Coordinates of N, CA and C in Angstrom, one line a residue:
M1 N 22.8 -3.7 -19.8 CA 21.4 -3.9 -20.1 C 20.7 -4.2 -18.7
P2 N 19.5 -3.6 -18.5 CA 18.8 -3.7 -17.2 C 18.4 -5.2 -17.0
K3 N 18.4 -5.6 -15.8 CA 18.1 -6.9 -15.4 C 16.5 -7.0 -15.3
T4 N 15.9 -8.0 -15.8 CA 14.5 -8.2 -15.8 C 14.2 -8.8 -14.4
L5 N 13.3 -8.2 -13.7 CA 12.9 -8.6 -12.4 C 11.4 -9.0 -12.4
P6 N 11.0 -9.9 -11.4 CA 9.6 -10.3 -11.3 C 8.7 -9.1 -10.9
K7 N 7.5 -9.2 -11.3 CA 6.5 -8.2 -10.9 C 6.4 -8.0 -9.4
E8 N 6.6 -9.1 -8.7 CA 6.5 -9.0 -7.2 C 7.6 -8.1 -6.7
Y9 N 8.7 -8.0 -7.3 CA 9.8 -7.1 -6.9 C 9.3 -5.7 -6.9
Y10 N 8.7 -5.3 -8.0 CA 8.2 -3.9 -8.2 C 7.0 -3.6 -7.2
S11 N 6.1 -4.5 -7.1 CA 5.0 -4.3 -6.2 C 5.4 -4.1 -4.7
M12 N 6.4 -5.0 -4.3 CA 6.9 -4.9 -2.9 C 7.7 -3.6 -2.8
L13 N 8.5 -3.3 -3.7 CA 9.3 -2.1 -3.6 C 8.5 -0.9 -3.6
E14 N 7.4 -0.8 -4.4 CA 6.5 0.3 -4.4 C 5.9 0.5 -3.0
E15 N 5.5 -0.5 -2.4 CA 4.9 -0.4 -1.1 C 5.9 0.1 -0.1
I16 N 7.1 -0.4 -0.1 CA 8.2 0.1 0.8 C 8.4 1.6 0.5
Q17 N 8.5 2.0 -0.8 CA 8.8 3.4 -1.1 C 7.6 4.3 -0.6
A18 N 6.4 3.9 -0.8 CA 5.3 4.7 -0.3 C 5.3 4.9 1.2
I19 N 5.7 3.9 1.9 CA 5.8 4.1 3.4 C 7.0 4.9 3.7
D20 N 8.1 4.8 3.0 CA 9.3 5.7 3.2 C 8.9 7.1 3.0
F21 N 8.1 7.4 1.9 CA 7.7 8.8 1.7 C 6.8 9.3 2.8
A22 N 5.9 8.5 3.3 CA 5.0 8.9 4.4 C 5.9 9.2 5.7
I23 N 6.9 8.3 5.9 CA 7.7 8.5 7.1 C 8.5 9.8 7.0
T24 N 9.1 10.1 5.8 CA 9.8 11.4 5.6 C 8.9 12.5 5.8
E25 N 7.7 12.5 5.3 CA 6.8 13.6 5.4 C 6.4 13.8 6.9
L26 N 6.1 12.7 7.6 CA 5.8 12.8 9.0 C 7.0 13.4 9.8
N27 N 8.2 13.0 9.5 CA 9.4 13.6 10.2 C 9.4 15.1 9.9
L28 N 9.2 15.5 8.7 CA 9.2 17.0 8.4 C 8.1 17.7 9.2
Y29 N 6.9 17.1 9.2 CA 5.8 17.7 9.9 C 6.1 17.8 11.4
L30 N 6.6 16.7 12.0 CA 6.9 16.7 13.4 C 8.0 17.8 13.8
D31 N 8.9 18.2 12.8 CA 9.8 19.2 13.1 C 9.1 20.5 13.4
T32 N 8.0 20.8 12.9 CA 7.3 22.0 13.2 C 6.1 21.8 14.1
H33 N 5.7 20.6 14.4 CA 4.6 20.3 15.2 C 5.0 19.1 16.2
P34 N 6.0 19.4 17.0 CA 6.5 18.3 17.9 C 5.5 17.8 19.0
E35 N 4.5 18.5 19.2 CA 3.5 18.1 20.2 C 2.4 17.3 19.7
D36 N 2.4 17.0 18.4 CA 1.3 16.3 17.8 C 1.5 14.8 18.0
Q37 N 0.9 14.3 19.0 CA 1.0 12.8 19.5 C 0.4 11.9 18.4
D38 N -0.7 12.3 17.7 CA -1.2 11.5 16.7 C -0.2 11.2 15.5
A39 N 0.4 12.3 15.2 CA 1.4 12.1 14.1 C 2.6 11.3 14.5
Y40 N 3.0 11.5 15.8 CA 4.1 10.6 16.3 C 3.7 9.1 16.4
K41 N 2.4 8.9 16.7 CA 1.9 7.5 16.8 C 1.9 6.9 15.3
Q42 N 1.5 7.7 14.4 CA 1.5 7.3 13.0 C 2.9 7.0 12.5
L43 N 3.8 7.8 12.8 CA 5.2 7.6 12.4 C 5.7 6.3 13.0
T44 N 5.4 6.0 14.3 CA 5.9 4.8 14.9 C 5.3 3.6 14.2
E45 N 4.0 3.7 13.9 CA 3.3 2.6 13.3 C 3.8 2.3 11.9
L46 N 4.1 3.4 11.1 CA 4.6 3.2 9.8 C 6.1 2.7 9.8
S47 N 6.8 3.1 10.8 CA 8.2 2.6 11.0 C 8.2 1.1 11.2
E48 N 7.2 0.6 12.0 CA 7.1 -0.8 12.3 C 6.6 -1.6 11.0
E49 N 5.7 -1.0 10.3 CA 5.2 -1.6 9.1 C 6.3 -1.7 8.1
K50 N 7.2 -0.7 8.0 CA 8.3 -0.7 7.1 C 9.3 -1.9 7.4
K51 N 9.5 -2.1 8.7 CA 10.4 -3.2 9.1 C 9.8 -4.5 8.6
K52 N 8.5 -4.6 8.8 CA 7.8 -5.9 8.4 C 7.8 -6.1 6.9
L53 N 7.8 -5.1 6.1 CA 7.9 -5.2 4.7 C 9.3 -5.4 4.2
L54 N 10.3 -4.8 4.9 CA 11.7 -5.0 4.4 C 12.2 -6.4 4.6
K55 N 11.8 -7.0 5.6 CA 12.4 -8.4 5.9 C 12.1 -9.3 4.8
P56 N 10.9 -9.6 4.4 CA 10.6 -10.5 3.3 C 11.2 -10.1 1.9
F57 N 11.2 -8.7 1.7 CA 11.7 -8.2 0.4 C 13.3 -8.5 0.4
E58 N 13.9 -8.2 1.5 CA 15.4 -8.4 1.5 C 15.8 -9.9 1.5
Q59 N 15.0 -10.7 2.1 CA 15.3 -12.1 2.1 C 15.1 -12.7 0.7
K60 N 14.2 -12.2 -0.1 CA 13.9 -12.7 -1.4 C 14.8 -12.0 -2.5
F61 N 15.0 -10.7 -2.4 CA 15.7 -10.0 -3.4 C 17.1 -9.4 -3.0
G62 N 17.4 -9.5 -1.8 CA 18.7 -8.9 -1.3 C 18.4 -7.5 -0.7
S63 N 19.4 -7.0 0.0 CA 19.2 -5.8 0.8 C 19.1 -4.6 -0.2
I64 N 18.3 -3.6 0.2 CA 18.2 -2.4 -0.5 C 18.7 -1.2 0.3
R65 N 19.3 -1.6 1.5 CA 19.9 -0.6 2.4 C 21.3 -1.1 2.8
A66 N 22.1 -0.1 3.0 CA 23.5 -0.5 3.5 C 23.4 -1.2 4.8
D67 N 22.4 -1.0 5.6 CA 22.3 -1.6 6.9 C 21.2 -2.7 6.9
G68 N 21.0 -3.3 5.8 CA 20.0 -4.3 5.6 C 20.4 -5.6 6.3
I69 N 19.6 -6.6 6.1 CA 19.8 -7.9 6.7 C 21.0 -8.6 6.2
D70 N 21.5 -8.3 5.0 CA 22.6 -8.9 4.4 C 23.9 -8.2 4.7
D71 N 24.7 -8.8 5.5 CA 26.0 -8.1 5.9 C 27.2 -8.5 5.1
H72 N 27.0 -9.1 3.9 CA 28.1 -9.6 3.1 C 28.3 -8.7 1.9
W73 N 27.8 -7.5 1.9 CA 27.9 -6.6 0.8 C 27.3 -7.0 -0.5
T74 N 26.4 -8.0 -0.5 CA 25.8 -8.4 -1.7 C 24.7 -7.4 -2.2
W75 N 24.4 -6.4 -1.3 CA 23.4 -5.4 -1.8 C 23.9 -4.7 -3.0
S76 N 25.2 -4.6 -3.2 CA 25.8 -4.0 -4.3 C 25.6 -4.7 -5.6
K77 N 25.2 -6.0 -5.5 CA 24.9 -6.8 -6.7 C 23.5 -6.7 -7.2
A78 N 22.6 -6.2 -6.3 CA 21.2 -6.0 -6.7 C 21.1 -4.8 -7.7
P79 N 20.0 -4.8 -8.4 CA 19.9 -3.7 -9.4 C 19.9 -2.3 -8.7
W80 N 20.5 -1.4 -9.4 CA 20.5 0.0 -8.9 C 19.2 0.7 -9.2
P81 N 18.8 1.8 -8.5 CA 17.5 2.4 -8.8 C 17.2 2.7 -10.2
W82 N 18.2 3.1 -11.0 CA 18.0 3.4 -12.4 C 17.9 2.2 -13.3
Q83 N 18.1 1.0 -12.7 CA 18.0 -0.2 -13.5 C 16.7 -0.9 -13.3
V84 N 15.9 -0.4 -12.4 CA 14.5 -1.1 -12.2 C 13.4 -0.2 -12.8

């Protein structure tokens, strides 16, 4: 049975996922437009913003990445994507 999580979990996760999407798209864009300094700057800013969002999320709910702040493998105890 899926674990019930607080609304804050979903709102924080959605914000992280939105930034992840933008980072992925900018990476793809930069593959074909490597000279676009504005896109590179935006990618750098979004990467920093993602770090800022991940830290409080992972402190509160546990890691959502294998290389997250929790190095004790407890990330495997958090809900899996299909459970949220």
